[in-house]
XYZ file of C-alpha atoms in Angstrom:
377
model
C 100.936 -66.695 -11.095
C 102.742 -66.578 -7.750
C 102.199 -69.693 -5.662
C 103.283 -70.874 -2.256
C 103.975 -74.239 -3.885
C 106.295 -74.783 -6.679
C 104.588 -77.623 -8.715
C 107.949 -78.820 -10.252
C 109.543 -79.206 -6.931
C 106.445 -81.031 -5.388
C 106.315 -83.223 -8.483
C 110.004 -84.126 -7.889
C 109.338 -85.030 -4.228
C 106.441 -87.271 -5.334
C 108.591 -89.042 -8.044
C 111.273 -89.697 -5.303
C 108.784 -91.961 -3.660
C 108.699 -95.257 -5.626
C 105.079 -96.087 -5.966
C 104.624 -98.926 -8.431
C 100.988 -99.902 -8.388
C 99.375 -100.584 -5.933
C 100.797 -97.548 -4.126
C 100.695 -96.599 -0.558
C 102.810 -95.106 2.230
C 105.416 -92.369 1.717
C 104.077 -90.948 -1.570
C 100.768 -90.338 0.216
C 102.645 -88.752 3.147
C 104.236 -86.164 0.778
C 100.884 -85.272 -0.725
C 99.268 -84.841 2.677
C 102.128 -82.628 3.919
C 101.571 -80.465 0.935
C 97.773 -80.215 1.395
C 97.152 -79.753 5.067
C 98.957 -76.271 5.202
C 96.615 -75.165 2.499
C 93.579 -75.781 4.781
C 92.533 -79.215 3.502
C 91.055 -81.901 5.653
C 92.798 -85.116 4.655
C 91.327 -88.632 4.875
C 93.380 -91.692 4.065
C 92.357 -95.343 4.057
C 93.626 -98.648 2.796
C 91.497 -101.328 1.178
C 91.954 -104.806 -0.199
C 94.238 -107.792 0.022
C 96.641 -109.371 -2.471
C 96.788 -109.761 -5.357
C 94.787 -106.524 -6.210
C 95.630 -104.715 -2.965
C 96.186 -103.492 -0.344
C 95.663 -100.074 -2.040
C 95.805 -96.632 -0.235
C 93.335 -93.884 -1.212
C 93.095 -90.279 -0.151
C 90.219 -87.767 -0.145
C 90.967 -84.160 0.773
C 88.606 -81.397 0.969
C 88.451 -77.580 1.749
C 85.444 -75.464 2.193
C 81.768 -76.599 2.442
C 78.627 -76.663 0.499
C 77.942 -76.052 -3.178
C 79.293 -75.915 -5.759
C 81.656 -78.905 -5.282
C 84.593 -78.928 -7.702
C 86.831 -82.000 -7.565
C 90.172 -82.950 -9.052
C 90.951 -86.675 -9.512
C 94.240 -88.545 -10.029
C 96.507 -91.356 -9.032
C 99.888 -91.571 -7.281
C 100.661 -95.204 -8.530
C 102.975 -95.594 -11.489
C 103.694 -98.452 -13.851
C 107.036 -100.381 -13.323
C 109.996 -98.409 -14.708
C 111.616 -101.151 -16.756
C 115.204 -101.519 -17.624
C 117.365 -99.090 -19.558
C 116.792 -95.716 -18.035
C 119.605 -93.045 -18.413
C 119.388 -92.428 -14.663
C 117.537 -93.776 -11.542
C 113.749 -93.577 -12.440
C 113.030 -92.599 -8.808
C 115.679 -90.055 -8.436
C 114.193 -87.043 -10.099
C 116.517 -84.893 -12.125
C 115.954 -81.756 -14.190
C 117.972 -81.764 -17.369
C 117.621 -79.125 -20.156
C 114.227 -77.968 -18.656
C 112.788 -81.383 -18.378
C 111.943 -83.103 -15.091
C 112.839 -86.805 -15.537
C 111.495 -89.741 -13.407
C 108.790 -92.237 -13.347
C 105.338 -90.438 -12.914
C 106.632 -87.068 -14.080
C 103.857 -87.179 -16.822
C 101.583 -89.922 -15.584
C 100.558 -88.275 -13.324
C 102.633 -86.956 -10.442
C 103.259 -83.732 -12.356
C 99.530 -83.201 -12.773
C 98.788 -83.786 -9.114
C 101.512 -81.365 -8.191
C 100.188 -78.734 -10.549
C 96.718 -78.999 -9.031
C 98.029 -78.670 -5.511
C 99.929 -75.523 -6.617
C 96.637 -74.125 -8.086
C 94.974 -74.842 -4.815
C 97.667 -72.816 -3.142
C 96.942 -69.895 -5.467
C 93.149 -70.042 -4.909
C 92.775 -70.293 -1.045
C 89.709 -68.110 -0.949
C 86.570 -69.739 -2.675
C 82.967 -70.409 -1.997
C 81.716 -74.081 -1.885
C 83.836 -77.258 -1.720
C 87.220 -77.990 -3.289
C 88.486 -81.526 -3.095
C 90.984 -84.070 -4.340
C 90.161 -87.759 -5.152
C 93.456 -89.646 -5.225
C 93.887 -93.308 -5.638
C 96.957 -95.765 -5.455
C 95.780 -98.291 -8.275
C 94.633 -96.552 -11.526
C 97.541 -98.320 -13.185
C 96.364 -101.608 -11.801
C 93.133 -103.522 -11.649
C 91.411 -100.546 -10.055
C 89.504 -102.903 -7.731
C 90.177 -101.184 -4.422
C 90.949 -97.618 -5.770
C 88.444 -95.077 -7.096
C 85.476 -97.398 -6.683
C 86.409 -97.733 -2.958
C 86.685 -93.865 -2.617
C 83.299 -93.408 -4.202
C 81.786 -95.871 -1.750
C 83.556 -93.913 1.131
C 82.105 -90.801 -0.320
C 78.616 -92.141 -0.768
C 78.472 -93.203 2.802
C 79.075 -89.665 3.819
C 76.779 -87.933 1.382
C 79.627 -86.386 -0.594
C 78.960 -85.925 -4.322
C 80.962 -83.458 -6.562
C 79.215 -81.357 -9.043
C 81.997 -81.577 -11.669
C 85.461 -83.283 -11.824
C 88.671 -82.695 -13.778
C 90.953 -85.689 -14.051
C 94.592 -84.778 -14.398
C 95.493 -87.524 -16.816
C 98.215 -86.467 -19.452
C 95.885 -85.714 -22.479
C 97.882 -83.169 -24.404
C 99.765 -84.338 -27.512
C 101.920 -82.011 -29.453
C 101.755 -79.176 -26.931
C 100.104 -78.420 -23.516
C 96.471 -77.779 -23.968
C 95.879 -79.109 -27.404
C 93.629 -82.099 -26.366
C 91.051 -82.560 -23.745
C 89.249 -85.898 -23.223
C 85.496 -85.565 -22.801
C 84.882 -89.433 -22.819
C 86.742 -92.619 -23.028
C 86.369 -95.895 -24.702
C 85.537 -98.978 -22.760
C 87.882 -102.011 -22.319
C 87.454 -105.635 -21.787
C 90.097 -108.399 -21.611
C 89.356 -111.969 -22.475
C 90.966 -115.287 -22.173
C 90.239 -118.245 -24.527
C 91.312 -121.682 -23.801
C 90.778 -124.392 -26.511
C 91.068 -127.998 -25.101
C 92.755 -130.772 -27.072
C 94.345 -134.177 -26.466
C 98.148 -134.380 -26.084
C 100.110 -136.848 -28.194
C 103.138 -137.627 -30.223
C 103.396 -135.633 -33.453
C 104.177 -138.951 -35.362
C 100.756 -140.248 -34.312
C 98.386 -137.394 -34.893
C 95.331 -139.691 -35.096
C 95.837 -140.373 -31.425
C 95.789 -136.718 -30.475
C 93.591 -133.624 -31.026
C 95.695 -130.597 -31.858
C 94.085 -127.504 -30.129
C 96.265 -125.033 -32.016
C 94.408 -125.933 -35.272
C 91.133 -125.137 -33.553
C 92.567 -121.982 -31.931
C 93.667 -120.905 -35.399
C 90.101 -121.088 -36.608
C 88.989 -119.011 -33.623
C 91.448 -116.340 -34.270
C 90.493 -116.064 -38.024
C 86.829 -115.781 -36.912
C 87.594 -113.145 -34.439
C 89.698 -111.239 -36.831
C 86.734 -111.268 -39.411
C 84.468 -109.396 -36.899
C 83.606 -105.739 -37.723
C 82.405 -104.265 -34.592
C 81.137 -100.846 -35.848
C 82.248 -97.884 -37.866
C 82.541 -95.481 -35.006
C 80.326 -92.412 -34.585
C 80.601 -88.549 -34.243
C 82.708 -88.761 -30.992
C 84.352 -92.138 -31.044
C 86.563 -94.065 -33.432
C 85.554 -97.684 -34.525
C 85.925 -100.287 -31.761
C 88.901 -102.587 -32.243
C 89.598 -106.136 -31.123
C 93.248 -107.140 -30.725
C 94.747 -110.519 -29.916
C 97.489 -109.808 -27.352
C 98.853 -113.260 -26.693
C 98.927 -116.775 -28.033
C 100.520 -119.734 -26.018
C 100.647 -123.486 -25.400
C 103.291 -123.613 -22.662
C 104.615 -126.579 -24.785
C 108.442 -127.072 -24.349
C 108.753 -130.052 -26.650
C 108.979 -129.940 -30.426
C 107.582 -133.504 -30.919
C 104.420 -133.131 -28.762
C 100.998 -131.970 -29.777
C 99.879 -129.931 -26.692
C 96.771 -130.620 -24.639
C 95.518 -127.022 -24.780
C 96.093 -123.763 -26.573
C 95.347 -120.204 -25.211
C 94.869 -116.715 -26.449
C 94.242 -113.372 -24.842
C 92.480 -110.471 -26.406
C 91.401 -106.927 -25.622
C 88.588 -104.977 -27.068
C 88.549 -101.093 -26.882
C 84.968 -100.204 -27.534
C 82.876 -97.105 -28.108
C 79.553 -96.180 -26.646
C 77.561 -98.197 -29.302
C 78.420 -101.300 -27.170
C 78.141 -102.567 -23.701
C 81.080 -104.734 -22.365
C 78.715 -107.629 -21.528
C 77.417 -107.742 -25.171
C 80.897 -107.924 -26.606
C 81.773 -110.772 -24.251
C 78.763 -112.728 -25.409
C 79.561 -111.983 -29.115
C 83.109 -113.394 -28.633
C 81.684 -116.489 -26.763
C 79.438 -117.182 -29.657
C 82.178 -116.702 -32.232
C 84.528 -118.945 -30.218
C 81.922 -121.618 -29.773
C 81.080 -121.734 -33.487
C 84.828 -122.055 -34.322
C 85.913 -124.359 -31.569
C 83.041 -126.154 -29.818
C 83.869 -126.652 -26.148
C 86.402 -123.853 -25.877
C 86.217 -121.738 -22.689
C 86.097 -117.892 -22.557
C 86.552 -115.783 -19.445
C 86.399 -112.092 -19.384
C 87.094 -109.092 -17.177
C 85.421 -105.679 -18.059
C 87.675 -102.818 -16.970
C 85.162 -100.014 -17.718
C 82.287 -99.148 -20.022
C 82.583 -96.390 -22.682
C 81.230 -93.069 -21.665
C 80.709 -89.516 -23.087
C 80.489 -86.706 -20.457
C 77.429 -84.508 -21.035
C 78.149 -81.081 -22.584
C 77.865 -78.077 -20.155
C 79.706 -75.582 -18.116
C 82.597 -77.866 -17.378
C 83.713 -78.061 -20.986
C 83.494 -74.313 -21.255
C 85.565 -73.577 -18.133
C 88.363 -75.943 -19.150
C 88.502 -74.792 -22.752
C 88.593 -71.192 -21.770
C 91.148 -71.505 -19.076
C 93.510 -73.304 -21.644
C 92.761 -70.642 -24.261
C 93.560 -67.869 -21.832
C 96.785 -69.326 -20.627
C 98.179 -70.820 -23.791
C 96.323 -69.279 -26.680
C 95.366 -72.825 -27.841
C 91.827 -74.019 -28.475
C 91.840 -77.634 -27.444
C 90.450 -80.596 -29.491
C 87.773 -82.458 -27.620
C 88.537 -86.169 -27.950
C 87.620 -89.586 -26.738
C 90.697 -91.385 -28.202
C 93.244 -93.148 -26.256
C 93.073 -95.471 -23.209
C 90.869 -95.617 -20.190
C 90.928 -93.484 -17.108
C 89.078 -93.429 -13.754
C 86.502 -91.372 -15.395
C 84.786 -94.563 -16.262
C 83.926 -94.748 -12.564
C 83.507 -91.155 -11.685
C 81.122 -90.320 -14.574
C 78.417 -91.934 -12.297
C 78.779 -88.972 -10.018
C 78.833 -85.984 -12.369
C 80.313 -84.580 -15.572
C 84.119 -85.360 -15.877
C 86.862 -84.050 -18.147
C 90.394 -85.405 -18.470
C 93.019 -82.829 -19.017
C 96.782 -82.702 -18.244
C 100.431 -82.661 -19.403
C 101.727 -83.710 -22.834
C 101.683 -87.559 -22.980
C 104.463 -88.424 -25.328
C 106.749 -90.180 -22.633
C 104.235 -91.719 -20.373
C 104.924 -95.415 -19.636
C 108.222 -95.094 -21.576
C 111.888 -95.122 -20.413
C 113.072 -91.826 -19.320
C 109.638 -90.448 -18.738
C 109.911 -86.569 -18.585
C 107.761 -83.482 -18.338
C 108.881 -79.899 -19.216
C 109.110 -77.899 -16.015
C 107.460 -74.932 -17.675
C 104.496 -77.195 -18.658
C 104.004 -78.221 -15.112
C 103.948 -74.745 -14.024
C 101.731 -73.556 -16.873
C 99.383 -76.462 -16.109
C 99.177 -75.146 -12.437
C 98.050 -71.806 -13.851
C 95.462 -73.450 -16.005
C 94.095 -75.411 -13.160
C 93.960 -72.214 -11.111
C 91.911 -70.474 -13.739
C 89.544 -73.462 -13.817
C 89.089 -73.371 -10.023
C 88.330 -69.696 -10.078
C 85.792 -70.241 -12.840
C 84.079 -73.153 -11.138
C 83.465 -70.936 -8.021
C 82.706 -67.626 -9.809
C 79.023 -68.160 -9.786
C-alpha cells in the first residue's frame, strides 16, 4: 500500500504532544492538520469543567449519504509514570519499535486509520472519525458529548470500528465484539473512635468492615456464558486514614470494582452489594459509579469485513473476544454495531510503551481494506 501519510511518522507527531487525560489543544491540532488535506470537514468542541473536564472532542467527516462508516478513538493517554528509559513524550524508534506514551493506546491506531483514509480517497457514502480526549478518564464529557452533538445534527453511523489495541500475541489475532461492564463502589463503615486500651468505649469499624469483605468475597455472581467470562468482584483499596497505633478509628473504608458480563445490569449489582453490606454491617454506606454496561455487538457484515481484511493482510483468522477492559464501545453500541480492533496491547499503560513500526503500517493497510469493503456495496 502506498499512502500519502506515513502512519508511523504521524503517530510520532501525536506522541510528541503530551495529552494526559483529559486531553485538548495541540494533539488535536496535529490530527486536524493531517485530516483536512484528505478532504475531511473537521469539527472541534470543548465540554465540561473540572474535575472531569474540560475535554476536547473532534468529529471529522468526508462524503455524504449512506453507508456511513466511522472510526472511533481517543487522543488522551494515561500518566506516563516514573522510570522510562527515555522521555515518554519524545518519540523514538529503536530496533523497529516506536517508543512513547500512546504509541499503542492509541495514537498508533489513530495514525493508521488516517493513513488508510489517505489511501481510500474515493468512496461512496460517509467516512468519519469520532475522536475524544477523555476515554482514559471519567468519560463524562467525551464520547457521550460527541454522540449528543451528532444526534442534534441527525448524524448516525451504520457501523463503527474502534481502534483500541486488541491484538495479543501478534497483530490481528484478537478482535473485540463486546465488552464487559464496569462499576466502582465505595463502602464506608462508621464506628466510634477510642483508645485501644478501652475498647468498650469505642466501636471498631475495621471488625465490621472485615465481615463485609468476607461476605463480598463469598458472592458468586455467575459462571459466564458463551461469549463472556464469569463476572468478578475485586476489592481494590482498604483504608482508615489512621496515623496512630493506639487509636481505634472512627470509620473504615473500602473500594471495589466489578467487571460484569451481559447477564447483569450495573444497577442490579449495586443493589446486591448494598444488601450484602447492610447485612454484614448495618448502617454502612455504599456509593457507586457505573462506568458502562456490558454489551455484545450483533453479528453481521461488520464482523465479516474486519475478519476478512485481517486474514487478507496477515493470514491470521482472529479470535472474536469480549475479554479485557472497557472501551467507548459501551456508549457507541447505542448507535450501531461496533467492533474493537487495533495494535498488539502488551505494553499499553506500561513503562516504555512501544509499537512495532511495521505493525502500525500493516494496521493502516488492514483499515484501508475495511474501508473499501464498507463502501463496496
